[in-house]
Coordinates of C-alpha atoms and ligand atoms in Angstrom, one line a residue:
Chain A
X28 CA -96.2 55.4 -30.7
X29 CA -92.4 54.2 -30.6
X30 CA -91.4 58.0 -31.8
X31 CA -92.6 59.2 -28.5
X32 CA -90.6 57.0 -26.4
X33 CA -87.9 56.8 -28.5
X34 CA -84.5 58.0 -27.1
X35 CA -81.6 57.6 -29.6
X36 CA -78.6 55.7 -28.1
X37 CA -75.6 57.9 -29.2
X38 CA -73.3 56.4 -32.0
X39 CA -70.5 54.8 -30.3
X40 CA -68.3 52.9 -33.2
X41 CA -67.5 54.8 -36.7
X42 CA -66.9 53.2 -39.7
X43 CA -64.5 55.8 -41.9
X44 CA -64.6 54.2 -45.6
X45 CA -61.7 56.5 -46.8
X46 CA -61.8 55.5 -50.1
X47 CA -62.8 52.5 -52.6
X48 CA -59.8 52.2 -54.2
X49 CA -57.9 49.2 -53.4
X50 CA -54.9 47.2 -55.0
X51 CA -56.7 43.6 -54.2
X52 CA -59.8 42.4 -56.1
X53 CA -61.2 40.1 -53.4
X54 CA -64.1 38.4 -55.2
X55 CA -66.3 38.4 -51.5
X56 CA -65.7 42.6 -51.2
X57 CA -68.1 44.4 -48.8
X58 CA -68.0 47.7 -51.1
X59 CA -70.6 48.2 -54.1
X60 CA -71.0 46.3 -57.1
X61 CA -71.3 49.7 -58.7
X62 CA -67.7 51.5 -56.7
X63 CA -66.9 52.9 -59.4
X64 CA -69.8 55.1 -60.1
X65 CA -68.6 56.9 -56.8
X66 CA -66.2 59.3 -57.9
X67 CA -65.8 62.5 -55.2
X68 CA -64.0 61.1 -52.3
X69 CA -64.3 63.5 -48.8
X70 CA -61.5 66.0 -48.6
X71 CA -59.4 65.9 -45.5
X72 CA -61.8 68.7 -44.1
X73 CA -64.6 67.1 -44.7
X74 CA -63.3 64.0 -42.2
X75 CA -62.3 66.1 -39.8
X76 CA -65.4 67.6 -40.0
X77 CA -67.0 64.6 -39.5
X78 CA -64.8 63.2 -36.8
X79 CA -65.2 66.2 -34.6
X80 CA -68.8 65.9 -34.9
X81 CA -69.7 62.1 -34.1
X82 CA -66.9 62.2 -31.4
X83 CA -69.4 65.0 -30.1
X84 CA -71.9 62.6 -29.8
X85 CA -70.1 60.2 -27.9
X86 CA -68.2 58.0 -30.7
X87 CA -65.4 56.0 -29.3
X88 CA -64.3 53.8 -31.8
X89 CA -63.3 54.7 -34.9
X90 CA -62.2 52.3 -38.3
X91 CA -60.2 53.5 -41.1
X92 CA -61.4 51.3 -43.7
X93 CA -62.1 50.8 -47.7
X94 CA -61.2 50.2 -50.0
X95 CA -57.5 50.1 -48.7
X96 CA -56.9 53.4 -46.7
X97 CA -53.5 53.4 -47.6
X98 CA -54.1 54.4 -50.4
X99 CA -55.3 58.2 -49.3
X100 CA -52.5 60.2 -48.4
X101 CA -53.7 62.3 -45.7
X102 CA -54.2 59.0 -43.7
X103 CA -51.5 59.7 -41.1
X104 CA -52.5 63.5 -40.8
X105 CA -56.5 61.8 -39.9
X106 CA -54.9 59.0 -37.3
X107 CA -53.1 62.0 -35.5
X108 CA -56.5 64.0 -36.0
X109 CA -58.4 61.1 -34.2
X110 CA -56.1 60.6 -32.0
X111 CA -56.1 64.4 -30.2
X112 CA -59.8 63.8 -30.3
X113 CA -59.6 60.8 -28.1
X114 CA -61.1 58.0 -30.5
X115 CA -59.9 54.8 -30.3
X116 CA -58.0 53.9 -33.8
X117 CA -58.0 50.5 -36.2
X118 CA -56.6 50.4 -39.4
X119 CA -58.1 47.8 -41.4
X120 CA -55.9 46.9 -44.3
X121 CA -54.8 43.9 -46.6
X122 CA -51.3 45.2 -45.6
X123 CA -50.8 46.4 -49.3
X124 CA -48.3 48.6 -49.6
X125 CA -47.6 48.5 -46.0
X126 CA -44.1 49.4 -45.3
X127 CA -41.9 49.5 -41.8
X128 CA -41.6 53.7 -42.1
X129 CA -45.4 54.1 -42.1
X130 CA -46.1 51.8 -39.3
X131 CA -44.0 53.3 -37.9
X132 CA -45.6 57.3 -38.7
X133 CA -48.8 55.7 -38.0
X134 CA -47.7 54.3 -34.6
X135 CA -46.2 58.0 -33.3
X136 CA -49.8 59.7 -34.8
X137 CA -51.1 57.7 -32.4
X138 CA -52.9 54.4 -34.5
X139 CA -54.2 52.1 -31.4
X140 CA -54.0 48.8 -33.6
X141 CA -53.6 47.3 -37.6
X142 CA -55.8 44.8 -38.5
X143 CA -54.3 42.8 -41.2
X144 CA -56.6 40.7 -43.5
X145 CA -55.2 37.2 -44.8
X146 CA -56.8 35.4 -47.7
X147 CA -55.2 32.0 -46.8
X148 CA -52.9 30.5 -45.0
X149 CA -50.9 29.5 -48.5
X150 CA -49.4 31.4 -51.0
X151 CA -51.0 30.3 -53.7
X152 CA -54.5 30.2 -52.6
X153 CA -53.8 33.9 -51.1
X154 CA -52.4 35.1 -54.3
X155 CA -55.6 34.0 -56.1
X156 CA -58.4 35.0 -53.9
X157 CA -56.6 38.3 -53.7
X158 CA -56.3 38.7 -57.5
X159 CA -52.9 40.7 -56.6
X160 CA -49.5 38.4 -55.5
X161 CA -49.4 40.2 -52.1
X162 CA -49.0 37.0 -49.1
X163 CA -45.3 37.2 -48.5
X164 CA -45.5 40.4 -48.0
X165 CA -48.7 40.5 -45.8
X166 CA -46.6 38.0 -43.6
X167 CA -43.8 40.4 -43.5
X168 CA -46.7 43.2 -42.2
X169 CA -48.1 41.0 -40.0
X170 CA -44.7 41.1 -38.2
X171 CA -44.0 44.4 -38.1
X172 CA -47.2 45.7 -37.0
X173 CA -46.4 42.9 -33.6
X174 CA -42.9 44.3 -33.2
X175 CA -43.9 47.5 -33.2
X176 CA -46.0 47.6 -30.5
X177 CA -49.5 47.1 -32.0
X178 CA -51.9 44.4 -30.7
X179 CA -51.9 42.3 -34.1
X180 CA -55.0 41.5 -35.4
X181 CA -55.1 39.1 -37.9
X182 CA -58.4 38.6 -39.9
X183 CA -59.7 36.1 -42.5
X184 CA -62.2 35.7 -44.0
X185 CA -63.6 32.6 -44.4
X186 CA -65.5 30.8 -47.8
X187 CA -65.8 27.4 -49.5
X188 CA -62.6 27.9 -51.3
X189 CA -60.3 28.1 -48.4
X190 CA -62.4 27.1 -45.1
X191 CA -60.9 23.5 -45.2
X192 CA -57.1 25.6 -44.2
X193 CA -58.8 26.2 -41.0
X194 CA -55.8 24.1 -39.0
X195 CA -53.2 26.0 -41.0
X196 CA -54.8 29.3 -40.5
X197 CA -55.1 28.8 -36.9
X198 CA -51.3 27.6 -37.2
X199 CA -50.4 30.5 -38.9
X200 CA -51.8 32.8 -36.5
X201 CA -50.4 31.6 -33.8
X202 CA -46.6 31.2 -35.3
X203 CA -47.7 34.8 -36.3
X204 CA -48.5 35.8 -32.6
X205 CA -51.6 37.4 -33.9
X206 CA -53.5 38.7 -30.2
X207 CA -56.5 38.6 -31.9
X208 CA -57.6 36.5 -34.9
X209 CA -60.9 37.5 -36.4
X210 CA -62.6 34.2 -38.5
X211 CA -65.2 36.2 -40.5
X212 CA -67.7 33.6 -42.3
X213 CA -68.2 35.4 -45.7
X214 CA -71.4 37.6 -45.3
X215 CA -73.4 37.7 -48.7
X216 CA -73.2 41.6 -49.9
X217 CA -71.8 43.2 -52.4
X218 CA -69.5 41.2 -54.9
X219 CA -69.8 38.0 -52.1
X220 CA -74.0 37.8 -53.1
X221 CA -73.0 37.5 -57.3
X222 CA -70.3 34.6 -55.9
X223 CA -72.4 32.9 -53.2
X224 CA -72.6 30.2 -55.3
X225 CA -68.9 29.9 -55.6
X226 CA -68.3 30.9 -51.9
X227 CA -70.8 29.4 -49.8
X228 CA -69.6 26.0 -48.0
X229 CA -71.4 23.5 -47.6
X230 CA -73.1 22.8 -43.8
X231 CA -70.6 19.9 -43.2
X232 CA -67.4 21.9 -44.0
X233 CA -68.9 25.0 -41.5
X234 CA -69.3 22.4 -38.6
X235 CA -65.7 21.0 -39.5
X236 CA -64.1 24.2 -39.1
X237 CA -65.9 25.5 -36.2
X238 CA -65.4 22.6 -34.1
X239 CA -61.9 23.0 -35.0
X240 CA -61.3 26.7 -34.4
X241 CA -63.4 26.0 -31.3
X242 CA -61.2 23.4 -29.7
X243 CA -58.0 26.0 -30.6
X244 CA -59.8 28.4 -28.7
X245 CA -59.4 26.6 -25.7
X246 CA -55.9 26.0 -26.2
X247 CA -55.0 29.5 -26.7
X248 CA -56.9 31.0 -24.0
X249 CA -55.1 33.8 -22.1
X250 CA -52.8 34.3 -25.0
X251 CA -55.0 35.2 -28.6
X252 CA -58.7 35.7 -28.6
X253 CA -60.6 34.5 -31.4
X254 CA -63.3 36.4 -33.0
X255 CA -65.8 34.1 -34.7
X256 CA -68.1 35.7 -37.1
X257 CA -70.5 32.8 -37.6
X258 CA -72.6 32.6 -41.2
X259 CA -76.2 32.7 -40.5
X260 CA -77.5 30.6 -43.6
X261 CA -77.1 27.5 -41.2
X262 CA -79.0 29.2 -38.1
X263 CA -82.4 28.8 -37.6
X264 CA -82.7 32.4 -36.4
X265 CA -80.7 35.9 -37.9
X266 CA -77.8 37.8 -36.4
X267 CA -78.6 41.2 -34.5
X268 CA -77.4 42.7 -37.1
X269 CA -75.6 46.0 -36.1
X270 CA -76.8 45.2 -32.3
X271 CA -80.3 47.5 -34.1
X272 CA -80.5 49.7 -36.4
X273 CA -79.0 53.2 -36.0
X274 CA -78.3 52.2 -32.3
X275 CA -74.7 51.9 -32.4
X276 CA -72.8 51.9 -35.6
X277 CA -72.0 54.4 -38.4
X278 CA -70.5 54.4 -41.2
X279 CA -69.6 56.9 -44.0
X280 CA -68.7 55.9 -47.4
X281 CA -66.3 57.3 -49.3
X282 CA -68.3 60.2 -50.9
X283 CA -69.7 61.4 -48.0
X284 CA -72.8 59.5 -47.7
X285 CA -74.1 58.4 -43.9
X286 CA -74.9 55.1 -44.0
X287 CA -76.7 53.0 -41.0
X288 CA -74.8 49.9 -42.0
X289 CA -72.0 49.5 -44.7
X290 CA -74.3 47.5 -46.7
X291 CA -77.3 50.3 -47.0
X292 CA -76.0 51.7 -50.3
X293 CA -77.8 48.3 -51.4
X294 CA -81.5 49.3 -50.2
X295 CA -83.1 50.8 -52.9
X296 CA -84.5 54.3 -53.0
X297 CA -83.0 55.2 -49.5
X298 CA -81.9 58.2 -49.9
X299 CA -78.9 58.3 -47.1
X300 CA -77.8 62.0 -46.6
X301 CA -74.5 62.6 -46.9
X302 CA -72.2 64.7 -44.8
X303 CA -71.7 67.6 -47.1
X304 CA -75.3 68.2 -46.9
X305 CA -76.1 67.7 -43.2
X306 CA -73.9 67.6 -39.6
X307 CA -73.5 64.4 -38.1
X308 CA -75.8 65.1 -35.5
X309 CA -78.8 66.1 -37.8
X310 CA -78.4 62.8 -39.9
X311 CA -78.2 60.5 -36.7
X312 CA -81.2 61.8 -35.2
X313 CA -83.3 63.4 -37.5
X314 CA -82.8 61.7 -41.2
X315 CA -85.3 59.4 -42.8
X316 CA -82.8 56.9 -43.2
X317 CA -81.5 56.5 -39.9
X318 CA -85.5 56.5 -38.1
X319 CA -86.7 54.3 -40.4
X320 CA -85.7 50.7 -38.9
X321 CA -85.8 52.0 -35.6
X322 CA -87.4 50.3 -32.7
X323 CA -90.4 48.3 -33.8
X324 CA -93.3 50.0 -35.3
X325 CA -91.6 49.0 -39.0
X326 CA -91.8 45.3 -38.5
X327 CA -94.3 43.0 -40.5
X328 CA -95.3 39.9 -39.1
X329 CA -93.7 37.3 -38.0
X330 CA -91.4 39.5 -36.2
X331 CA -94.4 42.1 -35.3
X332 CA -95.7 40.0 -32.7
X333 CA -92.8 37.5 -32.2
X334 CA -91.4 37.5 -28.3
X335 CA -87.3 37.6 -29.7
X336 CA -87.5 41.1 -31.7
X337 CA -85.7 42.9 -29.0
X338 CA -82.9 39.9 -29.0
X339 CA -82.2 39.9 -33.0
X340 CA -84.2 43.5 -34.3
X341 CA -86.0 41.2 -37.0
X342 CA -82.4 40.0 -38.4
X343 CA -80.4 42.1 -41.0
X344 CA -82.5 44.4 -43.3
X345 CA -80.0 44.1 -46.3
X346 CA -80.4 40.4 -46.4
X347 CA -84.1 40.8 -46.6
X348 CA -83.6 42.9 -49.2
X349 CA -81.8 41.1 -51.3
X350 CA -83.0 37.5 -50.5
X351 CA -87.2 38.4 -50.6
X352 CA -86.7 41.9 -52.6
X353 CA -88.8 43.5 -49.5
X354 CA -86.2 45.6 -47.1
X355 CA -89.2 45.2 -44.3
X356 CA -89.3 41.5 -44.4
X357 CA -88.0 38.9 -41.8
X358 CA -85.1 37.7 -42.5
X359 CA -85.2 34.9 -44.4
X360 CA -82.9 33.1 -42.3
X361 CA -85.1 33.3 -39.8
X362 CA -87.5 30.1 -39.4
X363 CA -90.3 31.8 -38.3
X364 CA -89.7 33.4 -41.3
X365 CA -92.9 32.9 -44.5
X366 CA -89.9 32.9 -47.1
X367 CA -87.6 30.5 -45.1
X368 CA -87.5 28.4 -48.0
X369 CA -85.3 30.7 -50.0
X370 CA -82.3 29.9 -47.8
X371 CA -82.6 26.4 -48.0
X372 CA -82.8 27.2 -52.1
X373 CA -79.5 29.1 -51.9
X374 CA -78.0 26.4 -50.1
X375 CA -78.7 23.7 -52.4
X376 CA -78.0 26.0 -55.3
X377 CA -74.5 26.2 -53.9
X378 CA -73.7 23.1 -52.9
X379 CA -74.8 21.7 -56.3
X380 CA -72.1 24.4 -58.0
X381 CA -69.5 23.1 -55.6
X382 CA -70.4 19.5 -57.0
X383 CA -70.5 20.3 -60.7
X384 CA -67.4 19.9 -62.8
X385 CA -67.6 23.1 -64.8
X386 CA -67.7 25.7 -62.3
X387 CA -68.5 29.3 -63.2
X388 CA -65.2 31.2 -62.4
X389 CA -65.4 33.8 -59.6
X390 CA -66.5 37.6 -60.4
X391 CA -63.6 40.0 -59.0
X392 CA -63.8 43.4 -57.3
X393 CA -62.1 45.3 -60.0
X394 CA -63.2 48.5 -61.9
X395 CA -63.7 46.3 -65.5
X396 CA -66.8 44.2 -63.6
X397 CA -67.9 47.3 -61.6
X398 CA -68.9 49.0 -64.7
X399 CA -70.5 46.3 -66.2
Chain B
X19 CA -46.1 39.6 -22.1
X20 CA -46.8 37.5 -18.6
X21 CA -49.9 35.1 -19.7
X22 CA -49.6 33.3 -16.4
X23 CA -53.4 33.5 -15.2
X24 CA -53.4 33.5 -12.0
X25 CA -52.4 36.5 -9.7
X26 CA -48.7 37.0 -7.7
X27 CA -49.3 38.9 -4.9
X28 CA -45.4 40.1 -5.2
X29 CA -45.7 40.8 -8.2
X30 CA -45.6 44.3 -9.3
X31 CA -49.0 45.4 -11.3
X32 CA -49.5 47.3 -14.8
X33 CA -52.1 48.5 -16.9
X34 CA -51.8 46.4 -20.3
X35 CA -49.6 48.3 -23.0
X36 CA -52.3 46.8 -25.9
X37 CA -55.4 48.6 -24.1
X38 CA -56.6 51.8 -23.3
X39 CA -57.9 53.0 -19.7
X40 CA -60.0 56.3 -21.0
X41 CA -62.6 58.6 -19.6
X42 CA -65.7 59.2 -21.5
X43 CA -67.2 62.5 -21.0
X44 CA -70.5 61.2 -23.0
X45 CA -70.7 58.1 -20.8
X46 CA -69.6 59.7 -18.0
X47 CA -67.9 56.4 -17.4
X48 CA -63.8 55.5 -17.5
X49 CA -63.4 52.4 -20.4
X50 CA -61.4 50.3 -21.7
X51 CA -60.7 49.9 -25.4
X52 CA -58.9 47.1 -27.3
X53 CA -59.2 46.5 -30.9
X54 CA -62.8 46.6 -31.8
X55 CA -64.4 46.6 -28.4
X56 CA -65.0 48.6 -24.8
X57 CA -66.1 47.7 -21.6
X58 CA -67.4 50.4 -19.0
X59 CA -66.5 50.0 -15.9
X60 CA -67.7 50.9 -12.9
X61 CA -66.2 53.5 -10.6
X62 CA -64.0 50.9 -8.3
X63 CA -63.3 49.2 -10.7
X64 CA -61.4 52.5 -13.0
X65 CA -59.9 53.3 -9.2
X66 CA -58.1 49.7 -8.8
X67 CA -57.2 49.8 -12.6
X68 CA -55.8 53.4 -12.3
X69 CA -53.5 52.6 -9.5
X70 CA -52.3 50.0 -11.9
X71 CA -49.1 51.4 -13.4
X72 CA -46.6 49.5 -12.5
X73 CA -45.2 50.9 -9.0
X74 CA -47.2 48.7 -7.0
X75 CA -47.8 45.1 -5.6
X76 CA -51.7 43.9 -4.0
X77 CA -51.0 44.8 -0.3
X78 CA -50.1 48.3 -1.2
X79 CA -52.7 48.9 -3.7
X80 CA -55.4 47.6 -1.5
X81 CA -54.0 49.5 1.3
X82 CA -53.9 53.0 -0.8
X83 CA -57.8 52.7 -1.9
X84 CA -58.2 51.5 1.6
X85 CA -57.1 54.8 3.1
X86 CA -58.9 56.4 0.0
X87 CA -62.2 55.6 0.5
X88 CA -61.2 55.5 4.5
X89 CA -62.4 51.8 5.1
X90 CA -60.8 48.5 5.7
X91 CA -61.3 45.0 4.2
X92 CA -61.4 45.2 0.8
X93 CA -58.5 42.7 -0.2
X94 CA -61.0 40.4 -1.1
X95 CA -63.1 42.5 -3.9
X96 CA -59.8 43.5 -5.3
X97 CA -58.3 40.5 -5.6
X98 CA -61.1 38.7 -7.3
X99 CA -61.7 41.9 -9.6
X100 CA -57.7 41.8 -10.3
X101 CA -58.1 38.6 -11.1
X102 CA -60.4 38.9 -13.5
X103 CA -58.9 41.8 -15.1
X104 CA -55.7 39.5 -15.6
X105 CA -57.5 37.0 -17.3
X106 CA -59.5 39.8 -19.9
X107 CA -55.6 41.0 -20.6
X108 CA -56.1 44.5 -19.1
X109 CA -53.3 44.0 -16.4
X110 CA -50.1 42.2 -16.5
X111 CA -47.8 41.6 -13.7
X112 CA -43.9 41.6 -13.7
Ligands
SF4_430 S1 -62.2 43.1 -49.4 FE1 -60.4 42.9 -50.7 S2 -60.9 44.1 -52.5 FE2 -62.4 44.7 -50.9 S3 -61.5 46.5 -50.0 FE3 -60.8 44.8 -48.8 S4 -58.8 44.1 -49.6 FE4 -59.8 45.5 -51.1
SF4_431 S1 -89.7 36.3 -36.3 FE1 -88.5 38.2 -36.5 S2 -88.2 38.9 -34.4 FE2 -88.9 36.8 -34.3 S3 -87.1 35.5 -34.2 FE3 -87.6 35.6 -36.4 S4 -86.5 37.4 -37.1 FE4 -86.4 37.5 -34.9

């Protein structure tokens, strides 16, 4: 039995999703379809709580996420909360509402680094996939957070609508003097699985840009490391998605709830516990959520028997979910995979949407299409 | 920030201003974080990073952990670790 030779590895990275509210309506949003339904945010406490506990366990770094944390006024009082603890702090923003005095309070509460998200590396295009008129200003963030002292983390993420800017984004980054530059290939959750066909490219403009933001690599060596989150519809075998389940990462949503990956919400009758309910500790080792895609014993076949489980964990249980409606399948990306076929499917669906001349417009993260 | 990639042994060493050099009591290792990621190091490895902060060039680093650990030759280890140190970003030299 796996249960009696399972140790757990310790959380070491958590994921603090302050709050879903956010001024930007990016249509490829990681949170919910259904945000809105979430309504009791954590108090101040109740992060602190939280905080004191995983660092306990051994948690080192720690995300301030969303949503746009910004937007929760006690941020600055949790980043100096963090920081006495000894955690390792990122802020990752759109910039919104970012000003110079708050980079500045964040900096002296002891904030390790800002990463600022990008939609584009033009105004216009920005503008749009943001649904919010926000790219001079991120610019003007992007700055500050460098001459303040921050290592400058740019991020964006990449989809059929702006992955042919890949040489301007690179430019950009580097006129920025970004020290890191995070590409993030779309990953199909949340609002980005209702657009995939909108937002997937197609297999020739993913080798395009990759060859082109691997040559820049090379040139910038020493100087700005790039990050390259690559899309696994065009891999013949599944990211190991969150390095295992419950090995490493936690997050907690807004309202409290502990979630193995920030995409669990999805998986249907779960049941994560939530951190007014249970300590840290008790949901890491002991829930029902967090033991049940642990180790092996849960895998079907192919993966079961297959000689690569401890390299990729059986790929990404949300994706499995929502591509073969079975949270316990392989996933699909996978070739070994019986239901295979349903990613060469969603490619073809997408590529014929990018071909036809009467798109269907874009579905964006705002309260109006979470309640529908 | 010096981005030149190889190391000047007159140069005086520090510890990068956009990492971290931290002990972790639940690792029982020292680490070094950078925006979204760690590396543990081993225990000579933390002792040449410590001694990075600023005051010193290579001879008189690898002299001080020399008398530290009361043996001789180690300017080659240190230099090839130092080196790659310079080229992850954790040290600069000025
Ligand atoms: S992805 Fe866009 S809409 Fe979603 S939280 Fe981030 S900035 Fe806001
Ligand atoms: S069959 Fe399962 S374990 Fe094997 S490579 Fe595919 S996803 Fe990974």
């Amino acid at each position: 039995m796996a249960g009696l030779l399972k140790t757990n590895t310790p959380p070491r990275w958590l994921l603090a999703e302050l709050t879903y509210s956010c001024p930007l309506q990016c249509p490829y949003c990681s949170n919910p379809l259904d945000y809105t339904a979430y309504k009791n945010e954590l108090s101040t406490d109740d992060w602190k709580r939280v905080l004191t506990q995983a660092r306990k366990m051994g948690a080192v770094q720690l995300g301030f996420s969303g949503g746009e944390p910004l937007t929760r006024p006690d941020l600055v009082e949790l980043v100096q909360y963090a920081r006495e603890l000894g955690y390792y702090s990122n802020l990752i923003t759109s910039g919104y509402g970012l000003t110079e005095e708050k980079i500045i309070q964040l900096k002296t509460a002891g904030l390790d680094h800002i990463q600022v998200s990008i939609q584009a590396s033009s105004q216009e295009l920005n503008d749009h996939i943001a649904g919010t008129a926000s790219f001079e200003h991120k610019q003007n963030v992007a700055r500050l957070v460098k001459k303040h002292g921050y290592p400058m983390v740019l991020c964006v993420v990449l989809h059929r609508e702006n992955i042919h800017q890949m040489p301007e984004i690179l430019e950009m980054a580097e006129a920025l003097g970004a020290d890191y530059l995070e590409l993030a290939n779309t990953q199909y959750y949340g609002w980005a699985h209702i657009n995939r066909d909108l937002l997937l490219p197609t297999k020739e403009q993913f080798e395009t840009a990759e060859a082109i933001a691997q040559a820049f690599k090379e040139k910038v060596a020493g100087k700005m490391k790039i990050y390259y989150v690559v899309p696994d519809f065009y891999e013949d075998r599944p990211k190991a998605c969150m390095n295992g389940w419950a090995t490493t990462f936690l997050t907690i949503a807004p309202d409290g709830m502990a979630l193995p990956c920030h995409s669990a919400r999805e998986l249907p009758n779960f049941d994560c516990p939530n951190v007014k309910d249970f300590s840290v500790s008790e949901i890491w080792n002991d829930s029902k959520a967090f033991n049940f895609f642990r180790g092996f014993e849960w895998m079907q076949e192919p993966c079961r028997s297959c000689d690569e489980k401890e390299k990729d964990f059986g790929g990404c249980r949300c994706q499995a979910y929502l591509l073969t409606g079975d949270a316990s399948a392989t996933d699909p990306v996978c070739s070994k995979s019986p239901q295979h076929g349903v990613i060469d499917e969603l490619i073809t669906s997408a590529r014929t949407s990018a071909l036809s001349d009467d798109e269907k417009p874009l579905v964006f993260r705002n309260s109006k299409n979470s309640r529908r | 920030m010096n981005i030149s990639m190889t190391l000047n042994p007159e140069n005086l060493l520090s510890f990068s201003p956009l990492h971290r050099l931290q002990w972790e009591e639940a690792q029982q290792k020292t680490v070094i974080l950078y925006p979204e990621g760690m590396v543990e190091l081993n225990q000579s490895s933390a002792e040449i990073l410590k001694l990075c902060d600023g005051s010193r060039q290579l001879a008189q680093l690898v002299q001080e952990l020399e008398t530290k650990f009361e043996t001789t030759g180690l300017t080659d280890d240190i230099t090839a670790f130092l080196e790659v140190a310079l080229k992850n970003g954790w040290i600069t030299q000025n």
